[in-house]
Amino acid sequence: MLEEETKCMQKKSHINPEFYIGSSKGRIIGFLAISYKKLIRKMLGWYFREIVYQQNQFNESVLITLDTSKMLMQEILDKEQLTDHKRSED
C-alpha cells in the first residue's frame, strides 16, 4: 500500500510551468485567447518559474524523506521478525 502511494506521488511530484495553452472558442476568438494567455505567461513567467522550481525541490525532498522512512520502517520490521523468530525457537 505504501509502495503504491509513493509511486503515485512520484508521478505527480513534478510541476511543469510551461503547460500547453490551447482554446477551442473558434478561429478568431481562439487565436485572441491564446495570444492573450501567451502574453500573460511571458509577463508573469519569471515570477511563477521560481515558485514552481521551489515547489519541485520541496516535493523531491518529501519523496526522499518518505523513501528513507520506508526503508527504516522495513529494517525495524525485519529486526522485529528476527527477534520474534529467535524467541519462538528458545
PDB file of N, CA and C in Angstrom:
ATOM      1  N   MET A   1       0.819  -1.192   0.000  1.00  0.00           N
ATOM      2  CA  MET A   1       0.000   0.000   0.000  1.00  0.00           C
ATOM      3  C   MET A   1       0.867   1.262   0.000  1.00  0.00           C
ATOM      4  N   LEU A   2       1.846   1.316   0.892  1.00  0.00           N
ATOM      5  CA  LEU A   2       2.736   2.471   0.951  1.00  0.00           C
ATOM      6  C   LEU A   2       3.530   2.603  -0.343  1.00  0.00           C
ATOM      7  N   GLU A   3       3.911   1.467  -0.909  1.00  0.00           N
ATOM      8  CA  GLU A   3       4.659   1.465  -2.171  1.00  0.00           C
ATOM      9  C   GLU A   3       3.830   2.083  -3.297  1.00  0.00           C
ATOM     10  N   GLU A   4       2.556   1.720  -3.372  1.00  0.00           N
ATOM     11  CA  GLU A   4       1.672   2.254  -4.411  1.00  0.00           C
ATOM     12  C   GLU A   4       1.479   3.755  -4.251  1.00  0.00           C
ATOM     13  N   GLU A   5       1.294   4.193  -3.020  1.00  0.00           N
ATOM     14  CA  GLU A   5       1.109   5.622  -2.756  1.00  0.00           C
ATOM     15  C   GLU A   5       2.369   6.407  -3.113  1.00  0.00           C
ATOM     16  N   THR A   6       3.525   5.850  -2.810  1.00  0.00           N
ATOM     17  CA  THR A   6       4.782   6.518  -3.132  1.00  0.00           C
ATOM     18  C   THR A   6       4.953   6.648  -4.635  1.00  0.00           C
ATOM     19  N   LYS A   7       4.628   5.590  -5.377  1.00  0.00           N
ATOM     20  CA  LYS A   7       4.730   5.652  -6.839  1.00  0.00           C
ATOM     21  C   LYS A   7       3.782   6.698  -7.410  1.00  0.00           C
ATOM     22  N   CYS A   8       2.589   6.765  -6.865  1.00  0.00           N
ATOM     23  CA  CYS A   8       1.612   7.765  -7.305  1.00  0.00           C
ATOM     24  C   CYS A   8       2.134   9.176  -7.035  1.00  0.00           C
ATOM     25  N   MET A   9       2.726   9.372  -5.873  1.00  0.00           N
ATOM     26  CA  MET A   9       3.278  10.683  -5.531  1.00  0.00           C
ATOM     27  C   MET A   9       4.445  11.047  -6.439  1.00  0.00           C
ATOM     28  N   GLN A  10       5.264  10.062  -6.797  1.00  0.00           N
ATOM     29  CA  GLN A  10       6.395  10.328  -7.679  1.00  0.00           C
ATOM     30  C   GLN A  10       5.920  10.791  -9.050  1.00  0.00           C
ATOM     31  N   LYS A  11       4.839  10.204  -9.531  1.00  0.00           N
ATOM     32  CA  LYS A  11       4.307  10.597 -10.832  1.00  0.00           C
ATOM     33  C   LYS A  11       3.780  12.025 -10.826  1.00  0.00           C
ATOM     34  N   LYS A  12       3.231  12.453  -9.693  1.00  0.00           N
ATOM     35  CA  LYS A  12       2.591  13.763  -9.608  1.00  0.00           C
ATOM     36  C   LYS A  12       3.467  14.833  -8.965  1.00  0.00           C
ATOM     37  N   SER A  13       4.694  14.499  -8.615  1.00  0.00           N
ATOM     38  CA  SER A  13       5.507  15.428  -7.831  1.00  0.00           C
ATOM     39  C   SER A  13       6.106  16.565  -8.655  1.00  0.00           C
ATOM     40  N   HIS A  14       6.329  16.341  -9.947  1.00  0.00           N
ATOM     41  CA  HIS A  14       6.968  17.373 -10.767  1.00  0.00           C
ATOM     42  C   HIS A  14       5.904  18.265 -11.404  1.00  0.00           C
ATOM     43  N   ILE A  15       6.065  19.565 -11.228  1.00  0.00           N
ATOM     44  CA  ILE A  15       5.151  20.545 -11.802  1.00  0.00           C
ATOM     45  C   ILE A  15       5.840  21.191 -12.996  1.00  0.00           C
ATOM     46  N   ASN A  16       5.154  21.248 -14.123  1.00  0.00           N
ATOM     47  CA  ASN A  16       5.695  21.863 -15.326  1.00  0.00           C
ATOM     48  C   ASN A  16       5.074  23.248 -15.498  1.00  0.00           C
ATOM     49  N   PRO A  17       5.879  24.321 -15.400  1.00  0.00           N
ATOM     50  CA  PRO A  17       5.304  25.658 -15.541  1.00  0.00           C
ATOM     51  C   PRO A  17       4.936  25.999 -16.981  1.00  0.00           C
ATOM     52  N   GLU A  18       5.419  25.230 -17.927  1.00  0.00           N
ATOM     53  CA  GLU A  18       5.170  25.506 -19.345  1.00  0.00           C
ATOM     54  C   GLU A  18       4.127  24.557 -19.916  1.00  0.00           C
ATOM     55  N   PHE A  19       2.973  24.468 -19.260  1.00  0.00           N
ATOM     56  CA  PHE A  19       1.928  23.577 -19.736  1.00  0.00           C
ATOM     57  C   PHE A  19       1.317  24.099 -21.037  1.00  0.00           C
ATOM     58  N   TYR A  20       0.617  23.243 -21.733  1.00  0.00           N
ATOM     59  CA  TYR A  20       0.024  23.556 -23.034  1.00  0.00           C
ATOM     60  C   TYR A  20      -1.050  24.637 -22.906  1.00  0.00           C
ATOM     61  N   ILE A  21      -0.984  25.616 -23.785  1.00  0.00           N
ATOM     62  CA  ILE A  21      -2.018  26.649 -23.853  1.00  0.00           C
ATOM     63  C   ILE A  21      -2.843  26.373 -25.098  1.00  0.00           C
ATOM     64  N   GLY A  22      -4.121  26.202 -24.918  1.00  0.00           N
ATOM     65  CA  GLY A  22      -4.994  25.945 -26.051  1.00  0.00           C
ATOM     66  C   GLY A  22      -6.379  26.490 -25.799  1.00  0.00           C
ATOM     67  N   SER A  23      -7.140  26.629 -26.867  1.00  0.00           N
ATOM     68  CA  SER A  23      -8.506  27.125 -26.753  1.00  0.00           C
ATOM     69  C   SER A  23      -9.314  26.582 -27.920  1.00  0.00           C
ATOM     70  N   SER A  24     -10.580  26.359 -27.685  1.00  0.00           N
ATOM     71  CA  SER A  24     -11.446  25.860 -28.756  1.00  0.00           C
ATOM     72  C   SER A  24     -12.661  26.768 -28.920  1.00  0.00           C
ATOM     73  N   LYS A  25     -12.464  28.066 -28.809  1.00  0.00           N
ATOM     74  CA  LYS A  25     -13.560  29.032 -28.857  1.00  0.00           C
ATOM     75  C   LYS A  25     -13.853  29.525 -30.273  1.00  0.00           C
ATOM     76  N   GLY A  26     -13.284  28.928 -31.235  1.00  0.00           N
ATOM     77  CA  GLY A  26     -13.465  29.405 -32.598  1.00  0.00           C
ATOM     78  C   GLY A  26     -12.156  29.953 -33.122  1.00  0.00           C
ATOM     79  N   ARG A  27     -12.155  30.292 -34.372  1.00  0.00           N
ATOM     80  CA  ARG A  27     -10.908  30.659 -35.019  1.00  0.00           C
ATOM     81  C   ARG A  27     -10.353  31.998 -34.520  1.00  0.00           C
ATOM     82  N   ILE A  28     -11.131  33.052 -34.593  1.00  0.00           N
ATOM     83  CA  ILE A  28     -10.630  34.381 -34.225  1.00  0.00           C
ATOM     84  C   ILE A  28     -10.558  34.539 -32.709  1.00  0.00           C
ATOM     85  N   ILE A  29     -11.628  34.191 -32.027  1.00  0.00           N
ATOM     86  CA  ILE A  29     -11.632  34.319 -30.564  1.00  0.00           C
ATOM     87  C   ILE A  29     -10.590  33.390 -29.950  1.00  0.00           C
ATOM     88  N   GLY A  30     -10.446  32.190 -30.502  1.00  0.00           N
ATOM     89  CA  GLY A  30      -9.438  31.252 -30.016  1.00  0.00           C
ATOM     90  C   GLY A  30      -8.036  31.801 -30.186  1.00  0.00           C
ATOM     91  N   PHE A  31      -7.774  32.405 -31.350  1.00  0.00           N
ATOM     92  CA  PHE A  31      -6.462  32.999 -31.606  1.00  0.00           C
ATOM     93  C   PHE A  31      -6.179  34.123 -30.612  1.00  0.00           C
ATOM     94  N   LEU A  32      -7.175  34.972 -30.383  1.00  0.00           N
ATOM     95  CA  LEU A  32      -7.004  36.076 -29.433  1.00  0.00           C
ATOM     96  C   LEU A  32      -6.794  35.556 -28.007  1.00  0.00           C
ATOM     97  N   ALA A  33      -7.549  34.540 -27.630  1.00  0.00           N
ATOM     98  CA  ALA A  33      -7.417  33.979 -26.282  1.00  0.00           C
ATOM     99  C   ALA A  33      -6.032  33.375 -26.081  1.00  0.00           C
ATOM    100  N   ILE A  34      -5.563  32.621 -27.064  1.00  0.00           N
ATOM    101  CA  ILE A  34      -4.237  32.003 -26.958  1.00  0.00           C
ATOM    102  C   ILE A  34      -3.154  33.073 -26.917  1.00  0.00           C
ATOM    103  N   SER A  35      -3.287  34.088 -27.766  1.00  0.00           N
ATOM    104  CA  SER A  35      -2.299  35.171 -27.773  1.00  0.00           C
ATOM    105  C   SER A  35      -2.262  35.887 -26.428  1.00  0.00           C
ATOM    106  N   TYR A  36      -3.431  36.130 -25.858  1.00  0.00           N
ATOM    107  CA  TYR A  36      -3.517  36.785 -24.551  1.00  0.00           C
ATOM    108  C   TYR A  36      -2.865  35.918 -23.472  1.00  0.00           C
ATOM    109  N   LYS A  37      -3.148  34.630 -23.489  1.00  0.00           N
ATOM    110  CA  LYS A  37      -2.566  33.720 -22.498  1.00  0.00           C
ATOM    111  C   LYS A  37      -1.044  33.672 -22.618  1.00  0.00           C
ATOM    112  N   LYS A  38      -0.543  33.652 -23.845  1.00  0.00           N
ATOM    113  CA  LYS A  38       0.910  33.624 -24.051  1.00  0.00           C
ATOM    114  C   LYS A  38       1.556  34.919 -23.573  1.00  0.00           C
ATOM    115  N   LEU A  39       0.885  36.046 -23.814  1.00  0.00           N
ATOM    116  CA  LEU A  39       1.403  37.334 -23.354  1.00  0.00           C
ATOM    117  C   LEU A  39       1.472  37.367 -21.825  1.00  0.00           C
ATOM    118  N   ILE A  40       0.408  36.926 -21.187  1.00  0.00           N
ATOM    119  CA  ILE A  40       0.381  36.891 -19.720  1.00  0.00           C
ATOM    120  C   ILE A  40       1.469  35.953 -19.194  1.00  0.00           C
ATOM    121  N   ARG A  41       1.652  34.815 -19.860  1.00  0.00           N
ATOM    122  CA  ARG A  41       2.696  33.867 -19.431  1.00  0.00           C
ATOM    123  C   ARG A  41       4.071  34.512 -19.519  1.00  0.00           C
ATOM    124  N   LYS A  42       4.327  35.248 -20.604  1.00  0.00           N
ATOM    125  CA  LYS A  42       5.635  35.897 -20.746  1.00  0.00           C
ATOM    126  C   LYS A  42       5.832  36.983 -19.698  1.00  0.00           C
ATOM    127  N   MET A  43       4.764  37.703 -19.383  1.00  0.00           N
ATOM    128  CA  MET A  43       4.876  38.790 -18.410  1.00  0.00           C
ATOM    129  C   MET A  43       5.072  38.270 -16.988  1.00  0.00           C
ATOM    130  N   LEU A  44       4.431  37.165 -16.643  1.00  0.00           N
ATOM    131  CA  LEU A  44       4.484  36.649 -15.273  1.00  0.00           C
ATOM    132  C   LEU A  44       5.344  35.394 -15.122  1.00  0.00           C
ATOM    133  N   GLY A  45       5.861  34.886 -16.225  1.00  0.00           N
ATOM    134  CA  GLY A  45       6.621  33.641 -16.187  1.00  0.00           C
ATOM    135  C   GLY A  45       7.813  33.677 -15.260  1.00  0.00           C
ATOM    136  N   TRP A  46       8.525  34.787 -15.232  1.00  0.00           N
ATOM    137  CA  TRP A  46       9.703  34.906 -14.373  1.00  0.00           C
ATOM    138  C   TRP A  46       9.333  34.689 -12.910  1.00  0.00           C
ATOM    139  N   TYR A  47       8.152  35.123 -12.541  1.00  0.00           N
ATOM    140  CA  TYR A  47       7.700  35.011 -11.151  1.00  0.00           C
ATOM    141  C   TYR A  47       7.277  33.582 -10.826  1.00  0.00           C
ATOM    142  N   PHE A  48       6.487  32.994 -11.697  1.00  0.00           N
ATOM    143  CA  PHE A  48       5.952  31.660 -11.433  1.00  0.00           C
ATOM    144  C   PHE A  48       6.995  30.562 -11.582  1.00  0.00           C
ATOM    145  N   ARG A  49       7.968  30.747 -12.476  1.00  0.00           N
ATOM    146  CA  ARG A  49       9.004  29.722 -12.640  1.00  0.00           C
ATOM    147  C   ARG A  49       9.770  29.492 -11.338  1.00  0.00           C
ATOM    148  N   GLU A  50      10.068  30.568 -10.614  1.00  0.00           N
ATOM    149  CA  GLU A  50      10.795  30.431  -9.347  1.00  0.00           C
ATOM    150  C   GLU A  50       9.950  29.695  -8.310  1.00  0.00           C
ATOM    151  N   ILE A  51       8.669  30.012  -8.244  1.00  0.00           N
ATOM    152  CA  ILE A  51       7.777  29.332  -7.305  1.00  0.00           C
ATOM    153  C   ILE A  51       7.673  27.850  -7.654  1.00  0.00           C
ATOM    154  N   VAL A  52       7.515  27.555  -8.937  1.00  0.00           N
ATOM    155  CA  VAL A  52       7.404  26.159  -9.376  1.00  0.00           C
ATOM    156  C   VAL A  52       8.707  25.417  -9.090  1.00  0.00           C
ATOM    157  N   TYR A  53       9.841  26.060  -9.314  1.00  0.00           N
ATOM    158  CA  TYR A  53      11.132  25.442  -9.032  1.00  0.00           C
ATOM    159  C   TYR A  53      11.245  25.094  -7.542  1.00  0.00           C
ATOM    160  N   GLN A  54      10.864  26.030  -6.688  1.00  0.00           N
ATOM    161  CA  GLN A  54      10.918  25.776  -5.249  1.00  0.00           C
ATOM    162  C   GLN A  54       9.962  24.659  -4.843  1.00  0.00           C
ATOM    163  N   GLN A  55       8.782  24.634  -5.443  1.00  0.00           N
ATOM    164  CA  GLN A  55       7.819  23.578  -5.120  1.00  0.00           C
ATOM    165  C   GLN A  55       8.346  22.217  -5.561  1.00  0.00           C
ATOM    166  N   ASN A  56       8.976  22.163  -6.742  1.00  0.00           N
ATOM    167  CA  ASN A  56       9.554  20.905  -7.217  1.00  0.00           C
ATOM    168  C   ASN A  56      10.665  20.426  -6.287  1.00  0.00           C
ATOM    169  N   GLN A  57      11.478  21.352  -5.784  1.00  0.00           N
ATOM    170  CA  GLN A  57      12.530  20.972  -4.832  1.00  0.00           C
ATOM    171  C   GLN A  57      11.919  20.415  -3.549  1.00  0.00           C
ATOM    172  N   PHE A  58      10.885  21.065  -3.060  1.00  0.00           N
ATOM    173  CA  PHE A  58      10.216  20.592  -1.847  1.00  0.00           C
ATOM    174  C   PHE A  58       9.618  19.206  -2.069  1.00  0.00           C
ATOM    175  N   ASN A  59       8.935  19.023  -3.200  1.00  0.00           N
ATOM    176  CA  ASN A  59       8.325  17.727  -3.499  1.00  0.00           C
ATOM    177  C   ASN A  59       9.380  16.625  -3.552  1.00  0.00           C
ATOM    178  N   GLU A  60      10.523  16.926  -4.155  1.00  0.00           N
ATOM    179  CA  GLU A  60      11.602  15.938  -4.233  1.00  0.00           C
ATOM    180  C   GLU A  60      12.128  15.601  -2.837  1.00  0.00           C
ATOM    181  N   SER A  61      12.272  16.608  -1.991  1.00  0.00           N
ATOM    182  CA  SER A  61      12.737  16.373  -0.616  1.00  0.00           C
ATOM    183  C   SER A  61      11.759  15.502   0.159  1.00  0.00           C
ATOM    184  N   VAL A  62      10.475  15.757  -0.021  1.00  0.00           N
ATOM    185  CA  VAL A  62       9.458  14.951   0.663  1.00  0.00           C
ATOM    186  C   VAL A  62       9.535  13.502   0.204  1.00  0.00           C
ATOM    187  N   LEU A  63       9.691  13.288  -1.100  1.00  0.00           N
ATOM    188  CA  LEU A  63       9.780  11.918  -1.615  1.00  0.00           C
ATOM    189  C   LEU A  63      11.015  11.199  -1.078  1.00  0.00           C
ATOM    190  N   ILE A  64      12.131  11.896  -1.009  1.00  0.00           N
ATOM    191  CA  ILE A  64      13.353  11.292  -0.463  1.00  0.00           C
ATOM    192  C   ILE A  64      13.148  10.925   1.004  1.00  0.00           C
ATOM    193  N   THR A  65      12.523  11.819   1.752  1.00  0.00           N
ATOM    194  CA  THR A  65      12.248  11.550   3.164  1.00  0.00           C
ATOM    195  C   THR A  65      11.311  10.360   3.333  1.00  0.00           C
ATOM    196  N   LEU A  66      10.291  10.287   2.494  1.00  0.00           N
ATOM    197  CA  LEU A  66       9.368   9.150   2.562  1.00  0.00           C
ATOM    198  C   LEU A  66      10.071   7.839   2.237  1.00  0.00           C
ATOM    199  N   ASP A  67      10.931   7.863   1.222  1.00  0.00           N
ATOM    200  CA  ASP A  67      11.676   6.647   0.876  1.00  0.00           C
ATOM    201  C   ASP A  67      12.587   6.216   2.022  1.00  0.00           C
ATOM    202  N   THR A  68      13.258   7.174   2.641  1.00  0.00           N
ATOM    203  CA  THR A  68      14.130   6.867   3.772  1.00  0.00           C
ATOM    204  C   THR A  68      13.322   6.301   4.936  1.00  0.00           C
ATOM    205  N   SER A  69      12.188   6.919   5.210  1.00  0.00           N
ATOM    206  CA  SER A  69      11.321   6.430   6.295  1.00  0.00           C
ATOM    207  C   SER A  69      10.828   5.021   6.008  1.00  0.00           C
ATOM    208  N   LYS A  70      10.484   4.784   4.757  1.00  0.00           N
ATOM    209  CA  LYS A  70      10.007   3.455   4.366  1.00  0.00           C
ATOM    210  C   LYS A  70      11.100   2.411   4.577  1.00  0.00           C
ATOM    211  N   MET A  71      12.337   2.733   4.202  1.00  0.00           N
ATOM    212  CA  MET A  71      13.442   1.793   4.395  1.00  0.00           C
ATOM    213  C   MET A  71      13.695   1.542   5.875  1.00  0.00           C
ATOM    214  N   LEU A  72      13.651   2.598   6.682  1.00  0.00           N
ATOM    215  CA  LEU A  72      13.864   2.432   8.123  1.00  0.00           C
ATOM    216  C   LEU A  72      12.757   1.597   8.756  1.00  0.00           C
ATOM    217  N   MET A  73      11.533   1.821   8.342  1.00  0.00           N
ATOM    218  CA  MET A  73      10.420   1.017   8.854  1.00  0.00           C
ATOM    219  C   MET A  73      10.597  -0.448   8.490  1.00  0.00           C
ATOM    220  N   GLN A  74      11.066  -0.701   7.271  1.00  0.00           N
ATOM    221  CA  GLN A  74      11.282  -2.077   6.839  1.00  0.00           C
ATOM    222  C   GLN A  74      12.388  -2.731   7.658  1.00  0.00           C
ATOM    223  N   GLU A  75      13.451  -1.982   7.938  1.00  0.00           N
ATOM    224  CA  GLU A  75      14.531  -2.514   8.773  1.00  0.00           C
ATOM    225  C   GLU A  75      14.023  -2.865  10.169  1.00  0.00           C
ATOM    226  N   ILE A  76      13.219  -1.995  10.741  1.00  0.00           N
ATOM    227  CA  ILE A  76      12.660  -2.247  12.077  1.00  0.00           C
ATOM    228  C   ILE A  76      11.781  -3.487  12.058  1.00  0.00           C
ATOM    229  N   LEU A  77      10.949  -3.610  11.039  1.00  0.00           N
ATOM    230  CA  LEU A  77      10.086  -4.792  10.933  1.00  0.00           C
ATOM    231  C   LEU A  77      10.901  -6.065  10.775  1.00  0.00           C
ATOM    232  N   ASP A  78      11.957  -6.001   9.963  1.00  0.00           N
ATOM    233  CA  ASP A  78      12.814  -7.173   9.772  1.00  0.00           C
ATOM    234  C   ASP A  78      13.489  -7.581  11.085  1.00  0.00           C
ATOM    235  N   LYS A  79      13.999  -6.609  11.829  1.00  0.00           N
ATOM    236  CA  LYS A  79      14.638  -6.906  13.114  1.00  0.00           C
ATOM    237  C   LYS A  79      13.630  -7.475  14.103  1.00  0.00           C
ATOM    238  N   GLU A  80      12.441  -6.926  14.090  1.00  0.00           N
ATOM    239  CA  GLU A  80      11.398  -7.413  14.998  1.00  0.00           C
ATOM    240  C   GLU A  80      11.013  -8.854  14.667  1.00  0.00           C
ATOM    241  N   GLN A  81      10.895  -9.147  13.383  1.00  0.00           N
ATOM    242  CA  GLN A  81      10.563 -10.516  12.976  1.00  0.00           C
ATOM    243  C   GLN A  81      11.680 -11.477  13.345  1.00  0.00           C
ATOM    244  N   LEU A  82      12.918 -11.046  13.183  1.00  0.00           N
ATOM    245  CA  LEU A  82      14.061 -11.882  13.542  1.00  0.00           C
ATOM    246  C   LEU A  82      14.071 -12.144  15.050  1.00  0.00           C
ATOM    247  N   THR A  83      13.804 -11.119  15.819  1.00  0.00           N
ATOM    248  CA  THR A  83      13.750 -11.265  17.279  1.00  0.00           C
ATOM    249  C   THR A  83      12.620 -12.203  17.688  1.00  0.00           C
ATOM    250  N   ASP A  84      11.454 -12.044  17.088  1.00  0.00           N
ATOM    251  CA  ASP A  84      10.322 -12.926  17.385  1.00  0.00           C
ATOM    252  C   ASP A  84      10.634 -14.370  17.008  1.00  0.00           C
ATOM    253  N   HIS A  85      11.303 -14.548  15.889  1.00  0.00           N
ATOM    254  CA  HIS A  85      11.665 -15.893  15.437  1.00  0.00           C
ATOM    255  C   HIS A  85      12.647 -16.543  16.418  1.00  0.00           C
ATOM    256  N   LYS A  86      13.626 -15.776  16.891  1.00  0.00           N
ATOM    257  CA  LYS A  86      14.597 -16.304  17.860  1.00  0.00           C
ATOM    258  C   LYS A  86      13.918 -16.656  19.176  1.00  0.00           C
ATOM    259  N   ARG A  87      12.974 -15.840  19.607  1.00  0.00           N
ATOM    260  CA  ARG A  87      12.256 -16.113  20.851  1.00  0.00           C
ATOM    261  C   ARG A  87      11.418 -17.380  20.735  1.00  0.00           C
ATOM    262  N   SER A  88      10.829 -17.589  19.590  1.00  0.00           N
ATOM    263  CA  SER A  88       9.990 -18.782  19.415  1.00  0.00           C
ATOM    264  C   SER A  88      10.834 -20.058  19.374  1.00  0.00           C
ATOM    265  N   GLU A  89      12.096 -19.953  18.949  1.00  0.00           N
ATOM    266  CA  GLU A  89      12.981 -21.118  18.928  1.00  0.00           C
ATOM    267  C   GLU A  89      13.443 -21.488  20.332  1.00  0.00           C
ATOM    268  N   ASP A  90      13.525 -20.517  21.213  1.00  0.00           N
ATOM    269  CA  ASP A  90      14.014 -20.787  22.582  1.00  0.00           C
ATOM    270  C   ASP A  90      12.970 -21.414  23.397  1.00  0.00           C
TER     271      ASP A  90
END
